[in-house]
Amino acid sequence: MKMKQILSLLTAAAMTLSLAACGTDASDAVTATAQPTPAAETGEQASEATASPETAAEQTVYPVTLTDQAGREVTIESQPETLVSGYYISTSLLIALGLEDNLVGIEAKADTRPIYQLSAPELLELPSVGTAKEFDLEGCTALEPDLVILPLKLKDAAASLEELGITALVVNPENQELLNEATTLIGTATNTMDRAQALLDFADEQEPRLSDTLSGTEAPSVYLAGNSDFLSTAGSEMYQSDMITMAGGTNVAADITDTYWAENSYEQVLAWNPDYIILASDASYTVDDVLNDANLAGCAAVENGNVYQIPGNAEAWDSPVPSGILGAIWLSSVLHPDICPEADSLAVIDEFYQTFYGFNYSEISE
């Protein structure tokens, strides 16, 4: 499409777009609508995506039509060479798939993501395409990418890009299953399913290992405190609740099913009387703040010094990022150090980062 046409469409689109060692359950996750059928069966027409674990690592045959996580049918005519990611989770995933050199633009605030500096520092020099609240449609278009990957909050921007002749996929990796779907979707779109399948397999292998290792052990109770407020905790609908279960613990807030982050009181925390208190990796308060909080006097976790913060010096493992499985592995060593020694968990964490990001986590861990 000529730039004059793009600019004309861009003006129209701008009027309607609001700029505004021990794992995770991945055993039932490879269900993404992202596998192509052979082009020989479809002639010149785009192949329709289907999913099956048996074909998950096949080479993508273009053109291919995929159904993204907003339910949009998207046809990719040829293997994309230049990529834009408007979401930190998809950017991290693209690095894991070995596509960092194909990126020409990424989301804003990239310098707040340690994983970029550790694995692909050149990304910090790329143009920003803004945030989910203020997406830079014009700036993204100027980069002339072959494929743009956006979060669900930017599905309207994806539609506007399509009107401008730019292919866009929407992802929504809000839990482990959806993250696995997004991995398969992007792996198929970029013809990197071999690498994507290896990523899926790594996580998938950890669940039975954890389950077998922790079989028969008592599950201590865990209170997971939120980023900005200690009195905000993760109910059973949250990714963090699954992380606790996989690590051999019991989420004290598991009965909360009608919301995600649930607000409660000190009285409720004392009534739960958790064995462990775990702080979110991006918590705005510290372990010492919790240990010295007079409102928590008598709480078992505080009395026994069992208050820990999830590491965040690479990525926030208590979120559905490609490395999210490592949160459960780390936590298993906190809850069950005799069965899941820290050294064993660190070896698994190192293996993950060496394989998919090219650095040793043990060299940066505190």
Short mmCIF file of C-alpha atoms in Angstrom, two decimals:
data_model
loop_
_atom_site.label_atom_id
_atom_site.label_comp_id
_atom_site.label_asym_id
_atom_site.label_seq_id
_atom_site.Cartn_x
_atom_site.Cartn_y
_atom_site.Cartn_z
CA MET A 1 0.00 0.00 0.00
CA LYS A 2 1.35 3.43 -0.91
CA MET A 3 2.17 5.79 1.92
CA LYS A 4 -0.39 8.36 0.72
CA GLN A 5 -3.12 5.71 0.97
CA ILE A 6 -1.86 4.68 4.39
CA LEU A 7 -1.90 8.24 5.66
CA SER A 8 -5.40 8.75 4.30
CA LEU A 9 -6.68 5.64 6.01
CA LEU A 10 -4.76 6.54 9.13
CA THR A 11 -6.59 9.82 9.44
CA ALA A 12 -9.91 8.05 9.18
CA ALA A 13 -8.89 5.36 11.60
CA ALA A 14 -7.72 7.89 14.16
CA MET A 15 -11.26 9.27 14.36
CA THR A 16 -12.61 5.94 15.54
CA LEU A 17 -9.65 4.52 17.48
CA SER A 18 -9.45 5.36 21.18
CA LEU A 19 -5.82 5.87 22.02
CA ALA A 20 -6.49 5.27 25.11
CA ALA A 21 13.07 -28.13 41.69
CA CYS A 22 9.40 -28.28 41.31
CA GLY A 23 5.65 -26.14 37.78
CA THR A 24 2.38 -24.84 36.24
CA ASP A 25 -0.45 -26.85 34.80
CA ALA A 26 0.20 -26.94 31.09
CA SER A 27 -0.97 -30.49 30.53
CA ASP A 28 -4.19 -29.49 28.80
CA ALA A 29 -2.95 -26.31 27.21
CA VAL A 30 -1.96 -26.98 23.60
CA THR A 31 -5.37 -26.11 22.18
CA ALA A 32 -4.62 -22.93 20.26
CA THR A 33 -6.27 -22.38 16.91
CA ALA A 34 -3.00 -22.02 15.13
CA GLN A 35 -1.94 -24.96 12.97
CA PRO A 36 -2.11 -24.75 9.15
CA THR A 37 -3.17 -27.43 6.73
CA PRO A 38 -0.89 -28.13 3.75
CA ALA A 39 -1.13 -25.57 0.96
CA ALA A 40 -1.53 -28.39 -1.56
CA GLU A 41 -5.00 -28.97 -0.16
CA THR A 42 -6.03 -25.36 -0.65
CA GLY A 43 -4.30 -24.18 -3.83
CA GLU A 44 -3.80 -20.43 -3.78
CA GLN A 45 -6.26 -19.93 -0.95
CA ALA A 46 -5.14 -19.39 2.63
CA SER A 47 -5.02 -22.53 4.73
CA GLU A 48 -7.43 -22.70 7.65
CA ALA A 49 -5.83 -23.12 11.08
CA THR A 50 -6.63 -26.15 13.19
CA ALA A 51 -4.98 -27.42 16.35
CA SER A 52 -3.51 -30.71 17.37
CA PRO A 53 -0.49 -31.59 19.51
CA GLU A 54 0.67 -34.09 16.89
CA THR A 55 1.15 -31.39 14.25
CA ALA A 56 2.20 -28.61 16.62
CA ALA A 57 5.82 -28.52 15.45
CA GLU A 58 5.16 -28.63 11.70
CA GLN A 59 6.45 -25.87 9.45
CA THR A 60 3.90 -23.20 8.63
CA VAL A 61 2.77 -23.15 5.01
CA TYR A 62 1.75 -19.71 3.81
CA PRO A 63 -0.70 -18.22 3.22
CA VAL A 64 -2.28 -19.31 6.51
CA THR A 65 -5.46 -18.16 8.24
CA LEU A 66 -5.41 -18.09 12.03
CA THR A 67 -8.07 -17.29 14.59
CA ASP A 68 -6.54 -14.96 17.15
CA GLN A 69 -7.53 -14.63 20.80
CA ALA A 70 -10.07 -11.93 20.03
CA GLY A 71 -11.86 -14.38 17.70
CA ARG A 72 -10.67 -12.58 14.56
CA GLU A 73 -9.72 -14.53 11.46
CA VAL A 74 -6.38 -13.24 10.24
CA THR A 75 -4.68 -14.28 7.02
CA ILE A 76 -0.88 -14.07 6.87
CA GLU A 77 0.23 -14.14 3.25
CA SER A 78 3.93 -14.93 3.77
CA GLN A 79 6.40 -15.46 6.58
CA PRO A 80 6.70 -12.12 8.40
CA GLU A 81 10.18 -10.66 8.50
CA THR A 82 9.53 -7.48 10.49
CA LEU A 83 7.49 -7.52 13.70
CA VAL A 84 5.99 -5.05 16.15
CA SER A 85 4.88 -6.07 19.64
CA GLY A 86 2.64 -3.78 21.64
CA TYR A 87 2.60 -5.95 24.76
CA TYR A 88 5.38 -6.99 27.12
CA ILE A 89 4.21 -10.61 27.28
CA SER A 90 4.30 -11.04 23.50
CA THR A 91 7.66 -9.24 23.34
CA SER A 92 9.13 -11.64 25.90
CA LEU A 93 7.62 -14.54 23.98
CA LEU A 94 9.15 -13.34 20.72
CA ILE A 95 12.57 -13.27 22.38
CA ALA A 96 12.04 -16.85 23.59
CA LEU A 97 11.17 -17.83 20.01
CA GLY A 98 14.45 -16.34 18.77
CA LEU A 99 12.79 -13.44 16.93
CA GLU A 100 14.32 -10.45 18.71
CA ASP A 101 16.23 -9.45 15.56
CA ASN A 102 12.94 -9.26 13.64
CA LEU A 103 11.41 -6.71 15.98
CA VAL A 104 11.26 -3.13 14.69
CA GLY A 105 9.06 -1.64 17.43
CA ILE A 106 7.87 -2.57 20.93
CA GLU A 107 5.65 -1.34 23.75
CA ALA A 108 6.45 1.70 25.88
CA LYS A 109 8.48 1.51 29.11
CA ALA A 110 10.70 -1.24 27.77
CA ASP A 111 13.45 -0.09 30.12
CA THR A 112 11.38 -1.36 33.07
CA ARG A 113 11.66 -4.96 31.82
CA PRO A 114 14.90 -6.55 33.08
CA ILE A 115 14.46 -9.51 30.72
CA TYR A 116 15.15 -7.24 27.72
CA GLN A 117 18.40 -5.92 29.13
CA LEU A 118 19.51 -9.43 30.05
CA SER A 119 18.60 -11.21 26.82
CA ALA A 120 18.23 -8.64 24.03
CA PRO A 121 19.43 -5.17 25.10
CA GLU A 122 19.19 -3.92 21.52
CA LEU A 123 15.41 -3.87 21.95
CA LEU A 124 15.73 -0.90 24.28
CA GLU A 125 16.77 1.20 21.29
CA LEU A 126 13.68 0.37 19.23
CA PRO A 127 10.86 2.87 18.64
CA SER A 128 7.96 2.72 21.08
CA VAL A 129 4.43 2.14 19.80
CA GLY A 130 2.86 3.30 23.05
CA THR A 131 0.69 1.55 25.59
CA ALA A 132 -2.73 -0.10 25.75
CA LYS A 133 -4.13 3.27 26.87
CA GLU A 134 -2.25 5.38 24.31
CA PHE A 135 -1.31 3.23 21.37
CA ASP A 136 0.64 5.09 18.67
CA LEU A 137 -1.19 3.99 15.54
CA GLU A 138 0.66 6.42 13.28
CA GLY A 139 4.06 5.49 14.69
CA CYS A 140 3.35 1.78 14.35
CA THR A 141 2.22 2.24 10.75
CA ALA A 142 5.35 4.21 9.88
CA LEU A 143 7.46 1.17 10.80
CA GLU A 144 5.75 -0.78 7.98
CA PRO A 145 5.81 -4.11 9.88
CA ASP A 146 4.79 -7.38 8.29
CA LEU A 147 3.00 -8.42 11.50
CA VAL A 148 1.86 -6.58 14.63
CA ILE A 149 0.99 -8.41 17.86
CA LEU A 150 -1.28 -6.59 20.30
CA PRO A 151 -3.07 -7.33 23.60
CA LEU A 152 -6.85 -7.76 23.77
CA LYS A 153 -7.25 -4.20 25.06
CA LEU A 154 -5.98 -3.02 21.65
CA LYS A 155 -8.29 -5.09 19.47
CA ASP A 156 -9.72 -1.86 17.98
CA ALA A 157 -6.19 -0.80 17.04
CA ALA A 158 -5.69 -4.21 15.40
CA ALA A 159 -8.81 -3.60 13.30
CA SER A 160 -7.53 -0.14 12.31
CA LEU A 161 -4.18 -1.59 11.28
CA GLU A 162 -5.94 -4.16 9.13
CA GLU A 163 -7.77 -1.32 7.37
CA LEU A 164 -4.36 0.17 6.66
CA GLY A 165 -3.17 -3.06 5.09
CA ILE A 166 -1.06 -4.14 8.07
CA THR A 167 -1.61 -7.64 9.48
CA ALA A 168 -2.27 -7.75 13.22
CA LEU A 169 -2.85 -10.55 15.72
CA VAL A 170 -4.51 -10.08 19.10
CA VAL A 171 -3.38 -12.18 22.07
CA ASN A 172 -4.87 -12.52 25.54
CA PRO A 173 -2.47 -14.58 27.71
CA GLU A 174 -4.26 -14.02 31.00
CA ASN A 175 -3.66 -17.51 32.41
CA GLN A 176 -1.46 -20.51 31.66
CA GLU A 177 -3.86 -22.09 29.15
CA LEU A 178 -4.31 -18.83 27.26
CA LEU A 179 -0.56 -18.22 27.37
CA ASN A 180 0.00 -21.61 25.76
CA GLU A 181 -2.58 -20.78 23.10
CA ALA A 182 -0.81 -17.48 22.43
CA THR A 183 2.50 -19.32 22.15
CA THR A 184 1.07 -21.69 19.55
CA LEU A 185 -0.63 -18.83 17.71
CA ILE A 186 2.54 -16.72 17.46
CA GLY A 187 4.72 -19.75 16.76
CA THR A 188 2.53 -20.67 13.80
CA ALA A 189 2.25 -17.10 12.53
CA THR A 190 6.04 -16.68 12.53
CA ASN A 191 6.98 -20.24 11.47
CA THR A 192 8.77 -20.92 14.76
CA MET A 193 6.63 -23.78 16.08
CA ASP A 194 9.66 -25.99 16.75
CA ARG A 195 10.89 -23.41 19.24
CA ALA A 196 7.37 -22.73 20.53
CA GLN A 197 6.78 -26.43 21.13
CA ALA A 198 10.05 -26.67 23.06
CA LEU A 199 8.83 -23.80 25.26
CA LEU A 200 5.50 -25.53 25.83
CA ASP A 201 7.19 -28.84 26.54
CA PHE A 202 9.51 -27.31 29.12
CA ALA A 203 6.58 -26.06 31.19
CA ASP A 204 4.54 -29.18 30.58
CA GLU A 205 7.30 -31.42 31.92
CA GLN A 206 7.49 -29.54 35.22
CA GLU A 207 3.94 -30.28 36.40
CA PRO A 208 4.27 -34.08 36.71
CA ARG A 209 7.74 -33.66 38.16
CA LEU A 210 6.40 -31.36 40.85
CA SER A 211 3.36 -33.51 41.43
CA ASP A 212 5.44 -36.66 41.84
CA THR A 213 8.01 -34.97 44.06
CA LEU A 214 5.40 -33.42 46.36
CA SER A 215 3.03 -36.39 46.44
CA GLY A 216 1.92 -37.16 49.97
CA THR A 217 3.38 -34.01 51.52
CA GLU A 218 1.33 -31.66 53.65
CA ALA A 219 0.32 -28.48 51.80
CA PRO A 220 1.03 -25.38 53.93
CA SER A 221 -1.40 -22.47 53.73
CA VAL A 222 -0.27 -19.44 51.73
CA TYR A 223 -1.44 -15.84 51.60
CA LEU A 224 -0.27 -14.10 48.41
CA ALA A 225 -0.27 -10.32 48.82
CA GLY A 226 -0.77 -7.96 45.87
CA ASN A 227 1.53 -5.42 44.24
CA SER A 228 0.24 -2.17 45.67
CA ASP A 229 -1.59 -3.28 48.80
CA PHE A 230 -0.81 -6.04 51.30
CA LEU A 231 -4.54 -6.46 51.93
CA SER A 232 -5.19 -7.35 48.29
CA THR A 233 -4.91 -11.06 47.56
CA ALA A 234 -5.36 -13.48 44.69
CA GLY A 235 -8.56 -15.55 44.60
CA SER A 236 -8.85 -18.91 42.90
CA GLU A 237 -9.49 -17.34 39.48
CA MET A 238 -6.02 -15.85 39.42
CA TYR A 239 -2.89 -17.26 37.81
CA GLN A 240 -1.14 -16.86 41.17
CA SER A 241 -3.53 -19.30 42.83
CA ASP A 242 -2.53 -22.05 40.39
CA MET A 243 1.11 -21.23 41.08
CA ILE A 244 0.58 -21.85 44.80
CA THR A 245 -1.14 -25.18 44.14
CA MET A 246 1.57 -26.36 41.76
CA ALA A 247 4.20 -25.50 44.38
CA GLY A 248 2.53 -27.76 46.93
CA GLY A 249 0.65 -25.10 48.88
CA THR A 250 -2.96 -24.15 49.61
CA ASN A 251 -4.23 -20.68 48.78
CA VAL A 252 -6.05 -19.35 51.85
CA ALA A 253 -8.21 -17.21 49.53
CA ALA A 254 -9.18 -20.07 47.22
CA ASP A 255 -12.83 -19.75 48.20
CA ILE A 256 -12.93 -16.28 46.62
CA THR A 257 -14.27 -16.98 43.14
CA ASP A 258 -16.28 -13.87 42.25
CA THR A 259 -13.35 -11.53 41.64
CA TYR A 260 -9.65 -11.55 40.80
CA TRP A 261 -7.70 -9.39 43.26
CA ALA A 262 -9.82 -9.43 46.42
CA GLU A 263 -9.68 -6.72 49.07
CA ASN A 264 -9.80 -7.97 52.65
CA SER A 265 -8.83 -6.89 56.18
CA TYR A 266 -6.17 -7.62 58.77
CA GLU A 267 -8.84 -9.45 60.74
CA GLN A 268 -9.40 -11.75 57.78
CA VAL A 269 -5.68 -12.39 57.34
CA LEU A 270 -5.41 -13.28 61.04
CA ALA A 271 -8.45 -15.57 60.74
CA TRP A 272 -6.81 -17.34 57.80
CA ASN A 273 -3.57 -17.47 59.83
CA PRO A 274 -1.42 -18.53 56.86
CA ASP A 275 1.74 -20.58 57.32
CA TYR A 276 3.45 -18.46 54.66
CA ILE A 277 2.98 -14.95 53.33
CA ILE A 278 4.27 -14.41 49.80
CA LEU A 279 4.59 -10.91 48.35
CA ALA A 280 4.07 -10.21 44.65
CA SER A 281 7.30 -9.61 42.77
CA ASP A 282 6.41 -5.96 42.10
CA ALA A 283 5.16 -5.23 45.62
CA SER A 284 5.53 -1.59 46.67
CA TYR A 285 6.31 -2.68 50.25
CA THR A 286 8.94 -5.02 51.67
CA VAL A 287 9.26 -8.25 53.59
CA ASP A 288 10.48 -6.22 56.57
CA ASP A 289 7.37 -4.03 56.36
CA VAL A 290 5.22 -7.14 56.78
CA LEU A 291 7.37 -8.70 59.51
CA ASN A 292 7.21 -5.45 61.51
CA ASP A 293 3.50 -4.75 60.97
CA ALA A 294 1.88 -4.66 64.41
CA ASN A 295 -1.47 -5.54 62.83
CA LEU A 296 -0.10 -8.99 62.01
CA ALA A 297 1.04 -9.88 65.53
CA GLY A 298 0.22 -13.51 66.19
CA CYS A 299 0.04 -14.50 62.51
CA ALA A 300 1.86 -17.81 62.09
CA ALA A 301 3.78 -16.71 58.98
CA VAL A 302 5.06 -13.58 60.73
CA GLU A 303 5.82 -15.31 64.00
CA ASN A 304 7.88 -17.96 62.20
CA GLY A 305 9.57 -15.56 59.78
CA ASN A 306 7.94 -17.23 56.76
CA VAL A 307 7.49 -14.08 54.68
CA TYR A 308 9.07 -14.01 51.21
CA GLN A 309 8.89 -11.95 48.03
CA ILE A 310 8.73 -13.55 44.59
CA PRO A 311 11.92 -12.63 42.71
CA GLY A 312 11.54 -10.09 39.92
CA ASN A 313 15.09 -9.49 38.78
CA ALA A 314 14.41 -11.15 35.42
CA GLU A 315 10.63 -11.19 35.08
CA ALA A 316 7.58 -11.21 37.34
CA TRP A 317 7.02 -14.96 37.66
CA ASP A 318 3.65 -14.36 39.35
CA SER A 319 2.15 -13.40 35.99
CA PRO A 320 1.44 -15.33 32.78
CA VAL A 321 4.78 -14.66 31.07
CA PRO A 322 6.69 -17.42 29.23
CA SER A 323 8.82 -17.93 32.34
CA GLY A 324 5.80 -18.07 34.65
CA ILE A 325 6.36 -21.76 35.36
CA LEU A 326 9.47 -20.70 37.28
CA GLY A 327 7.33 -19.05 39.94
CA ALA A 328 5.97 -22.41 41.02
CA ILE A 329 9.45 -23.95 40.89
CA TRP A 330 10.87 -21.17 43.10
CA LEU A 331 7.92 -21.33 45.52
CA SER A 332 8.21 -25.10 45.90
CA SER A 333 11.68 -24.57 47.38
CA VAL A 334 10.26 -22.02 49.82
CA LEU A 335 7.39 -24.23 50.96
CA HIS A 336 9.24 -27.56 50.81
CA PRO A 337 12.98 -26.89 51.06
CA ASP A 338 13.71 -30.43 52.27
CA ILE A 339 12.04 -32.01 49.23
CA CYS A 340 12.73 -29.33 46.63
CA PRO A 341 16.17 -27.95 47.49
CA GLU A 342 16.90 -24.43 46.34
CA ALA A 343 19.93 -25.62 44.35
CA ASP A 344 17.77 -28.04 42.36
CA SER A 345 15.20 -25.36 41.57
CA LEU A 346 17.92 -22.92 40.56
CA ALA A 347 19.31 -25.52 38.16
CA VAL A 348 15.91 -25.77 36.43
CA ILE A 349 15.60 -21.97 36.32
CA ASP A 350 19.09 -21.69 34.82
CA GLU A 351 18.24 -24.32 32.21
CA PHE A 352 15.15 -22.36 31.17
CA TYR A 353 16.94 -19.04 30.76
CA GLN A 354 19.97 -20.58 29.09
CA THR A 355 17.75 -22.37 26.59
CA PHE A 356 15.32 -19.60 25.69
CA TYR A 357 17.00 -16.33 26.66
CA GLY A 358 20.73 -17.00 26.51
CA PHE A 359 21.84 -16.07 30.03
CA ASN A 360 22.38 -17.73 33.42
CA TYR A 361 19.84 -16.69 36.03
CA SER A 362 22.15 -17.76 38.86
CA GLU A 363 24.55 -14.98 37.83
CA ILE A 364 21.96 -12.28 38.49
CA SER A 365 19.97 -13.80 41.36
CA GLU A 366 20.39 -12.23 44.75
#
